[in-house]
């Protein structure tokens, strides 16, 4: 199994940061592209039996983290769900050990959510922020279900996708065209949404009667949704 990082001095570190920490602690490590081998040779010089992890303490010398051991438990998912990422961040530089790169910035994740799921910028920004709160800060670990779960939590216009015209083109419809037409943004049915009447300002369930025939702004009906201003 490949070594992707190390537990050392109370931190989980990528190989590069491990070598840097070792040198800072006075342990000589040769410069090499094969960092695991360089760490092994350093162990021989200081009298550590690197092959037997039980013979030394991680506060004194790095213990390897294999690709199979790298795991990040997610405890902030909605509805009490629990999840796990099959990778682990370096506590020093923030790079994912197996993936070999850092998570994008919040702006970068927003762009990815917006472009990959064709979402409005404002909604994509809220979703990206929520995903990061859940620990899902890199696109590699995000599923469509995660994005839709987050979309439910924020105000957005109802829209459904259908082909129209001749030749046909894809269009967003603001009202359902068929029974149980799901919302393009959150995949919830029309009946789960509420609307704000631009005439009286009242919040009206999508399937309720209302006297004003005016344009209305759609909003998902959810316990964490923000009020429309």
mmCIF file of C-alpha atoms in Angstrom:
data_model
loop_
_atom_site.group_PDB
_atom_site.id
_atom_site.type_symbol
_atom_site.label_atom_id
_atom_site.label_comp_id
_atom_site.label_asym_id
_atom_site.label_seq_id
_atom_site.Cartn_x
_atom_site.Cartn_y
_atom_site.Cartn_z
ATOM 1 C CA UNK A 1 0.000 0.000 0.000
ATOM 2 C CA UNK A 2 1.314 3.416 -0.963
ATOM 3 C CA UNK A 3 2.356 5.819 1.775
ATOM 4 C CA UNK A 4 0.500 9.118 1.265
ATOM 5 C CA UNK A 5 1.395 10.948 4.495
ATOM 6 C CA UNK A 6 2.600 10.670 8.064
ATOM 7 C CA UNK A 7 1.432 11.145 11.621
ATOM 8 C CA UNK A 8 4.091 13.218 13.329
ATOM 9 C CA UNK A 9 4.234 15.573 16.310
ATOM 10 C CA UNK A 10 0.455 15.505 16.844
ATOM 11 C CA UNK A 11 -0.346 16.306 13.185
ATOM 12 C CA UNK A 12 -1.200 14.370 10.039
ATOM 13 C CA UNK A 13 1.125 15.704 7.355
ATOM 14 C CA UNK A 14 1.804 15.213 3.657
ATOM 15 C CA UNK A 15 5.312 13.888 2.856
ATOM 16 C CA UNK A 16 6.713 17.333 2.004
ATOM 17 C CA UNK A 17 5.458 18.931 5.220
ATOM 18 C CA UNK A 18 6.666 15.891 7.183
ATOM 19 C CA UNK A 19 10.206 16.376 5.884
ATOM 20 C CA UNK A 20 10.017 20.086 6.692
ATOM 21 C CA UNK A 21 8.847 19.375 10.245
ATOM 22 C CA UNK A 22 11.587 16.766 10.738
ATOM 23 C CA UNK A 23 14.298 19.216 9.667
ATOM 24 C CA UNK A 24 12.827 21.887 11.933
ATOM 25 C CA UNK A 25 13.091 19.365 14.773
ATOM 26 C CA UNK A 26 16.754 18.711 14.034
ATOM 27 C CA UNK A 27 16.412 15.413 12.105
ATOM 28 C CA UNK A 28 18.525 15.350 8.943
ATOM 29 C CA UNK A 29 16.615 14.170 5.859
ATOM 30 C CA UNK A 30 18.334 13.847 2.476
ATOM 31 C CA UNK A 31 16.903 15.785 -0.446
ATOM 32 C CA UNK A 32 15.176 13.245 -2.679
ATOM 33 C CA UNK A 33 12.148 12.863 -4.925
ATOM 34 C CA UNK A 34 11.534 9.569 -3.088
ATOM 35 C CA UNK A 35 10.567 11.151 0.227
ATOM 36 C CA UNK A 36 9.444 7.894 1.858
ATOM 37 C CA UNK A 37 12.828 6.340 1.190
ATOM 38 C CA UNK A 38 14.588 9.446 2.510
ATOM 39 C CA UNK A 39 12.512 9.234 5.710
ATOM 40 C CA UNK A 40 13.401 5.540 6.051
ATOM 41 C CA UNK A 41 17.111 6.352 5.796
ATOM 42 C CA UNK A 42 16.677 9.127 8.356
ATOM 43 C CA UNK A 43 15.113 6.564 10.706
ATOM 44 C CA UNK A 44 18.210 4.350 10.413
ATOM 45 C CA UNK A 45 20.468 7.281 11.278
ATOM 46 C CA UNK A 46 18.545 8.083 14.488
ATOM 47 C CA UNK A 47 18.106 4.431 15.507
ATOM 48 C CA UNK A 48 14.361 4.091 14.837
ATOM 49 C CA UNK A 49 12.963 0.748 13.634
ATOM 50 C CA UNK A 50 10.743 2.250 10.916
ATOM 51 C CA UNK A 51 9.351 -1.167 9.954
ATOM 52 C CA UNK A 52 7.840 -1.653 13.429
ATOM 53 C CA UNK A 53 5.483 1.242 14.201
ATOM 54 C CA UNK A 54 4.866 -0.071 17.708
ATOM 55 C CA UNK A 55 8.519 0.382 18.627
ATOM 56 C CA UNK A 56 8.447 4.191 18.541
ATOM 57 C CA UNK A 57 6.112 7.101 19.218
ATOM 58 C CA UNK A 58 4.763 9.426 16.512
ATOM 59 C CA UNK A 59 5.791 12.416 18.620
ATOM 60 C CA UNK A 60 9.437 11.357 18.110
ATOM 61 C CA UNK A 61 9.435 10.094 14.510
ATOM 62 C CA UNK A 62 6.852 9.999 11.687
ATOM 63 C CA UNK A 63 4.544 7.014 11.336
ATOM 64 C CA UNK A 64 3.286 6.367 7.796
ATOM 65 C CA UNK A 65 -0.318 6.842 6.679
ATOM 66 C CA UNK A 66 -1.207 4.524 3.795
ATOM 67 C CA UNK A 67 -3.745 5.220 1.061
ATOM 68 C CA UNK A 68 -6.093 2.755 2.762
ATOM 69 C CA UNK A 69 -5.815 4.534 6.113
ATOM 70 C CA UNK A 70 -6.445 8.058 4.802
ATOM 71 C CA UNK A 71 -10.021 8.861 5.816
ATOM 72 C CA UNK A 72 -11.987 11.965 6.809
ATOM 73 C CA UNK A 73 -15.231 11.478 8.709
ATOM 74 C CA UNK A 74 -18.027 13.940 7.929
ATOM 75 C CA UNK A 75 -20.331 14.719 10.834
ATOM 76 C CA UNK A 76 -22.090 17.899 9.647
ATOM 77 C CA UNK A 77 -24.270 16.456 6.887
ATOM 78 C CA UNK A 78 -28.015 17.289 7.073
ATOM 79 C CA UNK A 79 -30.605 15.141 8.878
ATOM 80 C CA UNK A 80 -27.966 13.483 11.027
ATOM 81 C CA UNK A 81 -26.365 11.694 8.086
ATOM 82 C CA UNK A 82 -22.760 10.578 8.432
ATOM 83 C CA UNK A 83 -20.293 10.287 5.636
ATOM 84 C CA UNK A 84 -16.650 9.670 4.881
ATOM 85 C CA UNK A 85 -14.113 10.950 2.383
ATOM 86 C CA UNK A 86 -11.485 8.438 1.327
ATOM 87 C CA UNK A 87 -8.706 10.975 1.707
ATOM 88 C CA UNK A 88 -7.207 13.228 4.362
ATOM 89 C CA UNK A 89 -5.901 16.786 4.458
ATOM 90 C CA UNK A 90 -2.419 17.753 5.567
ATOM 91 C CA UNK A 91 -2.785 19.689 8.820
ATOM 92 C CA UNK A 92 -0.056 22.085 7.759
ATOM 93 C CA UNK A 93 -0.549 22.968 4.074
ATOM 94 C CA UNK A 94 -4.130 21.793 3.535
ATOM 95 C CA UNK A 95 -3.289 19.552 0.575
ATOM 96 C CA UNK A 96 -5.296 16.334 0.185
ATOM 97 C CA UNK A 97 -2.807 13.508 0.611
ATOM 98 C CA UNK A 98 -4.114 11.072 -2.014
ATOM 99 C CA UNK A 99 -5.482 13.679 -4.385
ATOM 100 C CA UNK A 100 -2.254 15.658 -4.213
ATOM 101 C CA UNK A 101 -3.808 19.108 -4.334
ATOM 102 C CA UNK A 102 -5.623 21.649 -2.183
ATOM 103 C CA UNK A 103 -9.325 22.387 -2.292
ATOM 104 C CA UNK A 104 -10.332 25.394 -4.413
ATOM 105 C CA UNK A 105 -11.184 28.688 -2.766
ATOM 106 C CA UNK A 106 -14.810 29.436 -1.954
ATOM 107 C CA UNK A 107 -14.996 31.487 -5.163
ATOM 108 C CA UNK A 108 -13.474 28.610 -7.137
ATOM 109 C CA UNK A 109 -15.926 26.104 -5.675
ATOM 110 C CA UNK A 110 -18.786 28.496 -6.439
ATOM 111 C CA UNK A 111 -17.720 28.647 -10.088
ATOM 112 C CA UNK A 112 -17.532 24.848 -10.247
ATOM 113 C CA UNK A 113 -21.014 24.413 -8.721
ATOM 114 C CA UNK A 114 -22.447 27.097 -11.001
ATOM 115 C CA UNK A 115 -20.935 25.713 -14.207
ATOM 116 C CA UNK A 116 -21.295 21.973 -13.550
ATOM 117 C CA UNK A 117 -24.904 22.195 -12.395
ATOM 118 C CA UNK A 118 -25.981 25.243 -14.429
ATOM 119 C CA UNK A 119 -27.152 27.143 -11.373
ATOM 120 C CA UNK A 120 -27.661 30.876 -10.804
ATOM 121 C CA UNK A 121 -24.595 32.575 -9.325
ATOM 122 C CA UNK A 122 -26.304 33.571 -6.052
ATOM 123 C CA UNK A 123 -27.625 30.054 -5.440
ATOM 124 C CA UNK A 124 -24.293 28.469 -6.411
ATOM 125 C CA UNK A 125 -22.523 30.715 -3.883
ATOM 126 C CA UNK A 126 -24.828 29.600 -1.056
ATOM 127 C CA UNK A 127 -24.505 25.941 -2.044
ATOM 128 C CA UNK A 128 -20.694 26.152 -2.184
ATOM 129 C CA UNK A 129 -20.620 27.720 1.276
ATOM 130 C CA UNK A 130 -22.852 24.978 2.672
ATOM 131 C CA UNK A 131 -20.802 22.206 1.039
ATOM 132 C CA UNK A 132 -17.658 23.606 2.648
ATOM 133 C CA UNK A 133 -19.431 23.625 6.032
ATOM 134 C CA UNK A 134 -20.156 19.929 5.531
ATOM 135 C CA UNK A 135 -16.477 19.243 4.823
ATOM 136 C CA UNK A 136 -17.045 18.781 1.090
ATOM 137 C CA UNK A 137 -14.583 21.410 -0.080
ATOM 138 C CA UNK A 138 -13.256 19.686 -3.219
ATOM 139 C CA UNK A 139 -15.282 18.779 -6.345
ATOM 140 C CA UNK A 140 -13.738 15.295 -6.339
ATOM 141 C CA UNK A 141 -15.762 14.408 -3.238
ATOM 142 C CA UNK A 142 -19.071 16.115 -4.114
ATOM 143 C CA UNK A 143 -22.028 14.236 -5.575
ATOM 144 C CA UNK A 144 -25.121 15.562 -7.299
ATOM 145 C CA UNK A 145 -27.147 14.518 -4.249
ATOM 146 C CA UNK A 146 -24.950 16.754 -2.069
ATOM 147 C CA UNK A 147 -25.593 19.739 -4.344
ATOM 148 C CA UNK A 148 -29.358 19.153 -4.438
ATOM 149 C CA UNK A 149 -29.476 18.707 -0.653
ATOM 150 C CA UNK A 150 -27.840 22.094 -0.248
ATOM 151 C CA UNK A 151 -30.046 23.748 -2.890
ATOM 152 C CA UNK A 152 -33.154 22.879 -0.870
ATOM 153 C CA UNK A 153 -31.909 25.095 1.953
ATOM 154 C CA UNK A 154 -31.893 28.390 0.055
ATOM 155 C CA UNK A 155 -34.436 30.571 -1.757
ATOM 156 C CA UNK A 156 -34.553 30.041 -5.506
ATOM 157 C CA UNK A 157 -36.973 30.285 -8.400
ATOM 158 C CA UNK A 158 -38.769 27.099 -9.360
ATOM 159 C CA UNK A 159 -37.730 25.953 -12.821
ATOM 160 C CA UNK A 160 -38.107 22.796 -14.841
ATOM 161 C CA UNK A 161 -36.311 21.887 -18.069
ATOM 162 C CA UNK A 162 -38.149 20.958 -21.271
ATOM 163 C CA UNK A 163 -37.525 20.984 -24.995
ATOM 164 C CA UNK A 164 -39.700 23.301 -27.048
ATOM 165 C CA UNK A 165 -39.993 24.684 -30.579
ATOM 166 C CA UNK A 166 -38.965 23.332 -33.939
ATOM 167 C CA UNK A 167 -36.074 22.771 -34.154
ATOM 168 C CA UNK A 168 -36.221 21.901 -30.471
ATOM 169 C CA UNK A 169 -34.268 23.846 -27.893
ATOM 170 C CA UNK A 170 -33.933 23.377 -24.153
ATOM 171 C CA UNK A 171 -35.832 25.954 -22.087
ATOM 172 C CA UNK A 172 -36.412 26.606 -18.389
ATOM 173 C CA UNK A 173 -40.110 26.665 -17.519
ATOM 174 C CA UNK A 174 -41.234 28.593 -14.430
ATOM 175 C CA UNK A 175 -44.273 26.379 -13.890
ATOM 176 C CA UNK A 176 -44.571 22.573 -14.110
ATOM 177 C CA UNK A 177 -45.479 21.195 -17.521
ATOM 178 C CA UNK A 178 -46.387 17.736 -16.271
ATOM 179 C CA UNK A 179 -47.451 16.141 -13.013
ATOM 180 C CA UNK A 180 -44.576 15.771 -10.548
ATOM 181 C CA UNK A 181 -42.245 17.910 -12.655
ATOM 182 C CA UNK A 182 -39.146 18.289 -10.417
ATOM 183 C CA UNK A 183 -37.408 21.600 -9.888
ATOM 184 C CA UNK A 184 -34.241 21.820 -11.970
ATOM 185 C CA UNK A 185 -32.320 23.345 -9.039
ATOM 186 C CA UNK A 186 -33.346 21.175 -6.085
ATOM 187 C CA UNK A 187 -35.312 18.291 -7.696
ATOM 188 C CA UNK A 188 -38.225 18.907 -5.326
ATOM 189 C CA UNK A 189 -41.760 19.014 -6.791
ATOM 190 C CA UNK A 190 -43.648 22.254 -7.435
ATOM 191 C CA UNK A 191 -45.810 21.653 -4.358
ATOM 192 C CA UNK A 192 -42.772 21.940 -2.067
ATOM 193 C CA UNK A 193 -42.184 25.546 -3.122
ATOM 194 C CA UNK A 194 -43.757 28.780 -1.927
ATOM 195 C CA UNK A 195 -44.041 32.104 -3.716
ATOM 196 C CA UNK A 196 -43.974 35.746 -2.749
ATOM 197 C CA UNK A 197 -46.726 37.767 -4.378
ATOM 198 C CA UNK A 198 -45.341 41.029 -5.776
ATOM 199 C CA UNK A 199 -48.712 42.725 -5.179
ATOM 200 C CA UNK A 200 -49.531 41.864 -1.574
ATOM 201 C CA UNK A 201 -46.175 40.526 -0.382
ATOM 202 C CA UNK A 202 -47.708 37.356 1.070
ATOM 203 C CA UNK A 203 -45.981 33.995 0.949
ATOM 204 C CA UNK A 204 -48.248 31.618 -0.920
ATOM 205 C CA UNK A 205 -47.849 27.824 -1.233
ATOM 206 C CA UNK A 206 -47.465 26.816 -4.872
ATOM 207 C CA UNK A 207 -50.608 24.670 -4.850
ATOM 208 C CA UNK A 208 -52.805 27.261 -3.058
ATOM 209 C CA UNK A 209 -55.369 29.591 -4.659
ATOM 210 C CA UNK A 210 -54.390 33.268 -4.804
ATOM 211 C CA UNK A 211 -56.330 36.234 -6.160
ATOM 212 C CA UNK A 212 -53.542 38.266 -7.743
ATOM 213 C CA UNK A 213 -52.576 37.290 -11.282
ATOM 214 C CA UNK A 214 -49.094 38.754 -11.233
ATOM 215 C CA UNK A 215 -45.533 37.575 -11.638
ATOM 216 C CA UNK A 216 -44.331 35.910 -8.469
ATOM 217 C CA UNK A 217 -40.869 35.102 -7.196
ATOM 218 C CA UNK A 218 -40.331 31.424 -6.471
ATOM 219 C CA UNK A 219 -38.821 30.189 -3.258
ATOM 220 C CA UNK A 220 -38.261 26.705 -1.911
ATOM 221 C CA UNK A 221 -40.330 25.910 1.164
ATOM 222 C CA UNK A 222 -37.829 24.674 3.727
ATOM 223 C CA UNK A 223 -37.208 25.150 7.413
ATOM 224 C CA UNK A 224 -33.826 26.819 6.858
ATOM 225 C CA UNK A 225 -34.818 28.997 3.907
ATOM 226 C CA UNK A 226 -34.171 32.712 4.242
ATOM 227 C CA UNK A 227 -37.129 35.118 3.926
ATOM 228 C CA UNK A 228 -37.452 36.883 0.579
ATOM 229 C CA UNK A 229 -36.729 40.590 0.784
#
